[in-house]
mmCIF file of C-alpha atoms in Angstrom:
data_model
loop_
_atom_site.group_PDB
_atom_site.id
_atom_site.type_symbol
_atom_site.label_atom_id
_atom_site.label_comp_id
_atom_site.label_asym_id
_atom_site.label_seq_id
_atom_site.Cartn_x
_atom_site.Cartn_y
_atom_site.Cartn_z
ATOM 1 C CA LYS A 1 1.746 57.931 -27.596
ATOM 2 C CA MET A 2 3.803 58.862 -24.587
ATOM 3 C CA MET A 3 4.836 57.310 -21.317
ATOM 4 C CA ARG A 4 4.602 58.748 -17.866
ATOM 5 C CA TYR A 5 7.529 58.686 -15.502
ATOM 6 C CA PHE A 6 8.253 55.296 -13.986
ATOM 7 C CA LYS A 7 7.462 54.870 -10.303
ATOM 8 C CA TRP A 8 9.926 53.653 -7.667
ATOM 9 C CA GLY A 9 8.366 50.211 -7.349
ATOM 10 C CA ILE A 10 10.156 49.144 -10.522
ATOM 11 C CA ALA A 11 13.447 50.320 -9.017
ATOM 12 C CA ARG A 12 12.815 48.282 -5.876
ATOM 13 C CA LEU A 13 12.140 45.164 -7.985
ATOM 14 C CA ILE A 14 15.562 45.618 -9.594
ATOM 15 C CA LEU A 15 17.678 46.935 -6.711
ATOM 16 C CA GLU A 16 16.567 44.780 -3.785
ATOM 17 C CA PRO A 17 16.683 41.093 -4.880
ATOM 18 C CA ASP A 18 19.748 38.967 -4.077
ATOM 19 C CA GLU A 19 20.532 38.591 -7.795
ATOM 20 C CA CYS A 20 19.976 41.050 -10.613
ATOM 21 C CA PRO A 21 16.817 40.001 -12.463
ATOM 22 C CA ASP A 22 16.592 39.662 -16.222
ATOM 23 C CA ILE A 23 15.089 42.890 -17.518
ATOM 24 C CA ILE A 24 13.304 42.713 -20.870
ATOM 25 C CA PRO A 25 12.039 46.135 -21.985
ATOM 26 C CA MET A 26 8.838 46.066 -23.998
ATOM 27 C CA TRP A 27 6.568 48.482 -25.810
ATOM 28 C CA LEU A 28 2.802 47.915 -25.865
ATOM 29 C CA GLU A 29 0.634 49.703 -28.377
ATOM 30 C CA GLY A 30 -3.084 49.686 -29.042
ATOM 31 C CA ASN A 31 -4.377 48.578 -25.654
ATOM 32 C CA ASP A 32 -6.338 51.812 -25.383
ATOM 33 C CA GLN A 33 -8.151 50.912 -28.630
ATOM 34 C CA ILE A 34 -9.282 47.586 -27.188
ATOM 35 C CA MET A 35 -10.393 49.015 -23.879
ATOM 36 C CA HIS A 36 -9.618 52.542 -22.781
ATOM 37 C CA GLU A 37 -8.980 52.924 -19.063
ATOM 38 C CA ALA A 38 -11.824 55.458 -18.787
ATOM 39 C CA ARG A 39 -14.482 52.909 -19.879
ATOM 40 C CA GLU A 40 -16.907 52.068 -17.118
ATOM 41 C CA TRP A 41 -20.142 50.178 -16.654
ATOM 42 C CA PRO A 42 -22.033 49.343 -18.795
ATOM 43 C CA ARG A 43 -19.316 49.643 -21.468
ATOM 44 C CA PHE A 44 -16.542 47.778 -19.679
ATOM 45 C CA VAL A 45 -16.500 44.971 -22.278
ATOM 46 C CA PRO A 46 -13.426 45.146 -24.569
ATOM 47 C CA ARG A 47 -13.931 46.232 -28.179
ATOM 48 C CA ILE A 48 -13.516 43.459 -30.734
ATOM 49 C CA GLY A 49 -11.730 43.803 -34.060
ATOM 50 C CA LYS A 50 -9.061 46.178 -32.760
ATOM 51 C CA HIS A 51 -5.340 45.593 -33.107
ATOM 52 C CA CYS A 52 -2.589 45.815 -30.552
ATOM 53 C CA GLY A 53 1.108 45.092 -30.687
ATOM 54 C CA VAL A 54 3.899 44.070 -28.346
ATOM 55 C CA TRP A 55 7.585 44.717 -29.129
ATOM 56 C CA PHE A 56 10.424 43.305 -27.035
ATOM 57 C CA GLY A 57 13.949 44.588 -26.539
ATOM 58 C CA ASP A 58 17.090 42.760 -25.508
ATOM 59 C CA ASN A 59 17.779 41.758 -21.910
ATOM 60 C CA VAL A 60 19.414 44.719 -20.136
ATOM 61 C CA GLY A 61 19.716 43.052 -16.726
ATOM 62 C CA GLY A 62 20.905 39.728 -15.421
ATOM 63 C CA ASP A 63 24.472 38.706 -14.735
ATOM 64 C CA GLY A 64 26.082 40.791 -17.465
ATOM 65 C CA SER A 65 27.971 44.011 -16.966
ATOM 66 C CA THR A 66 25.122 46.535 -17.043
ATOM 67 C CA ILE A 67 24.294 49.833 -15.411
ATOM 68 C CA PHE A 68 21.829 47.963 -13.214
ATOM 69 C CA ASN A 69 24.569 45.853 -11.641
ATOM 70 C CA GLU A 70 26.402 49.063 -10.704
ATOM 71 C CA LEU A 71 23.227 50.615 -9.281
ATOM 72 C CA ARG A 72 22.584 47.409 -7.315
ATOM 73 C CA ARG A 73 26.122 47.496 -5.914
ATOM 74 C CA GLN A 74 25.558 51.063 -4.711
ATOM 75 C CA TRP A 75 22.191 50.055 -3.214
ATOM 76 C CA GLN A 76 23.762 47.147 -1.348
ATOM 77 C CA GLU A 77 26.363 49.525 0.108
ATOM 78 C CA LEU A 78 23.562 51.821 1.322
ATOM 79 C CA VAL A 79 21.735 48.866 2.882
ATOM 80 C CA ALA A 80 24.939 47.706 4.618
ATOM 81 C CA GLU A 81 25.486 51.207 6.047
ATOM 82 C CA ASP A 82 21.862 51.321 7.140
ATOM 83 C CA GLU A 83 22.066 47.918 8.840
ATOM 84 C CA LYS A 84 24.951 49.155 10.994
ATOM 85 C CA ARG A 85 22.626 51.677 12.557
ATOM 86 C CA GLU A 86 20.494 50.601 15.494
ATOM 87 C CA GLU A 87 17.243 51.693 13.769
ATOM 88 C CA ARG A 88 17.542 49.029 11.055
ATOM 89 C CA ARG A 89 17.520 46.000 13.322
ATOM 90 C CA GLY A 90 14.257 44.117 13.504
ATOM 91 C CA PHE A 91 12.808 45.236 10.171
ATOM 92 C CA ALA A 92 10.947 42.554 8.224
ATOM 93 C CA MET A 93 12.121 41.688 4.720
ATOM 94 C CA GLY A 94 10.922 44.278 2.219
ATOM 95 C CA VAL A 95 10.405 46.970 4.861
ATOM 96 C CA LEU A 96 12.716 49.944 4.449
ATOM 97 C CA SER A 97 13.998 52.268 7.118
ATOM 98 C CA ASP A 98 13.401 55.993 6.729
ATOM 99 C CA GLY A 99 17.006 56.384 5.533
ATOM 100 C CA LEU A 100 16.420 53.941 2.680
ATOM 101 C CA LYS A 101 13.037 55.456 1.879
ATOM 102 C CA TYR A 102 13.825 59.158 2.032
ATOM 103 C CA GLY A 103 17.606 59.448 2.171
ATOM 104 C CA GLU A 104 19.174 61.581 -0.543
ATOM 105 C CA LYS A 105 21.411 58.790 -1.895
ATOM 106 C CA ALA A 106 18.628 56.196 -1.836
ATOM 107 C CA VAL A 107 16.200 58.498 -3.651
ATOM 108 C CA ALA A 108 18.852 59.355 -6.261
ATOM 109 C CA LEU A 109 19.562 55.646 -6.870
ATOM 110 C CA ARG A 110 15.884 54.822 -7.377
ATOM 111 C CA GLU A 111 15.449 57.794 -9.701
ATOM 112 C CA GLU A 112 18.473 56.755 -11.785
ATOM 113 C CA CYS A 113 17.238 53.166 -11.947
ATOM 114 C CA THR A 114 13.811 54.240 -13.219
ATOM 115 C CA ARG A 115 15.452 56.601 -15.744
ATOM 116 C CA GLN A 116 17.569 53.732 -17.088
ATOM 117 C CA ILE A 117 14.553 51.408 -17.367
ATOM 118 C CA ARG A 118 12.575 54.117 -19.129
ATOM 119 C CA ALA A 119 15.476 54.699 -21.540
ATOM 120 C CA ALA A 120 15.518 50.972 -22.367
ATOM 121 C CA VAL A 121 11.776 51.035 -23.113
ATOM 122 C CA LEU A 122 12.206 54.181 -25.228
ATOM 123 C CA ALA A 123 14.873 52.351 -27.271
ATOM 124 C CA VAL A 124 12.287 49.657 -28.073
ATOM 125 C CA ARG A 125 9.811 52.419 -28.938
ATOM 126 C CA ARG A 126 12.371 53.929 -31.338
ATOM 127 C CA LYS A 127 12.901 50.524 -32.991
ATOM 128 C CA ARG A 128 9.140 50.429 -33.487
ATOM 129 C CA GLY A 129 9.567 53.524 -35.645
ATOM 130 C CA LEU A 130 7.910 56.044 -33.369
ATOM 131 C CA PRO A 131 9.528 59.470 -32.965
ATOM 132 C CA ASP A 132 11.285 60.472 -29.752
ATOM 133 C CA GLU A 133 9.011 62.023 -27.186
ATOM 134 C CA ASP A 134 9.594 65.211 -25.252
ATOM 135 C CA PRO A 135 12.316 64.384 -22.665
ATOM 136 C CA LYS A 136 10.415 66.166 -19.912
ATOM 137 C CA GLN A 137 7.653 63.519 -20.114
ATOM 138 C CA GLY A 138 9.862 61.180 -18.095
ATOM 139 C CA LEU A 139 10.220 63.584 -15.175
ATOM 140 C CA VAL A 140 7.952 63.302 -12.170
ATOM 141 C CA GLU A 141 8.228 67.091 -11.801
ATOM 142 C CA THR A 142 6.531 67.550 -15.180
ATOM 143 C CA TRP A 143 3.522 65.472 -14.175
ATOM 144 C CA ARG A 144 3.359 67.103 -10.763
ATOM 145 C CA GLN A 145 3.364 70.606 -12.290
ATOM 146 C CA GLU A 146 1.270 69.991 -15.391
ATOM 147 C CA GLY A 147 -0.984 67.192 -14.208
ATOM 148 C CA GLY A 148 -0.419 65.100 -17.327
ATOM 149 C CA LYS A 149 -2.006 67.598 -19.712
ATOM 150 C CA LYS A 150 -2.152 66.161 -23.191
ATOM 151 C CA GLU A 151 -2.920 69.251 -25.266
ATOM 152 C CA GLY A 152 -2.701 72.968 -25.004
ATOM 153 C CA LYS A 153 -0.238 75.379 -23.496
ATOM 154 C CA MET A 154 1.978 73.872 -20.818
ATOM 155 C CA ASP A 155 3.159 75.751 -17.752
ATOM 156 C CA ASP A 156 6.663 76.068 -19.227
ATOM 157 C CA GLY A 157 5.265 77.909 -22.269
ATOM 158 C CA SER A 158 5.494 74.974 -24.702
ATOM 159 C CA TRP A 159 2.546 73.775 -26.734
ATOM 160 C CA VAL A 160 1.403 70.178 -27.115
ATOM 161 C CA GLY A 161 -1.085 68.903 -29.690
ATOM 162 C CA ARG A 162 -2.875 71.240 -32.051
ATOM 163 C CA THR A 163 -1.281 74.662 -32.106
#
């Protein structure tokens, strides 16, 4: 039971709104027993009699003093700098300039935001009683290099699964 890296869309949902949203981390378990994502026609009907669970953590967002408020402050500074440039004028809401999409600071902020969200979900996972996972599972570089291998020898020489 491991999680992939979190994509940047979650960071945008946190960084871009006018107010910091409430962020409730949660851990889902057993969904794959009910209906695995690889199931196709004619077996797309969920399995009955299987169990799944949902565990919730505490709110890590909102108005309180959290890491997300600091990340949002930094994002708003980047947006303000970007709006001063001529290229930003005329963009529709939700559309980012190249500087906010690919700029070094913007990319680093989104990566840090997704790392913090993932850490909050891992804390709920720990409360569930599951062991810590390999830290490299949360890195996009791991999935890019290894393709999400689940068992066998990884490119870095480590072994996963039956050894």
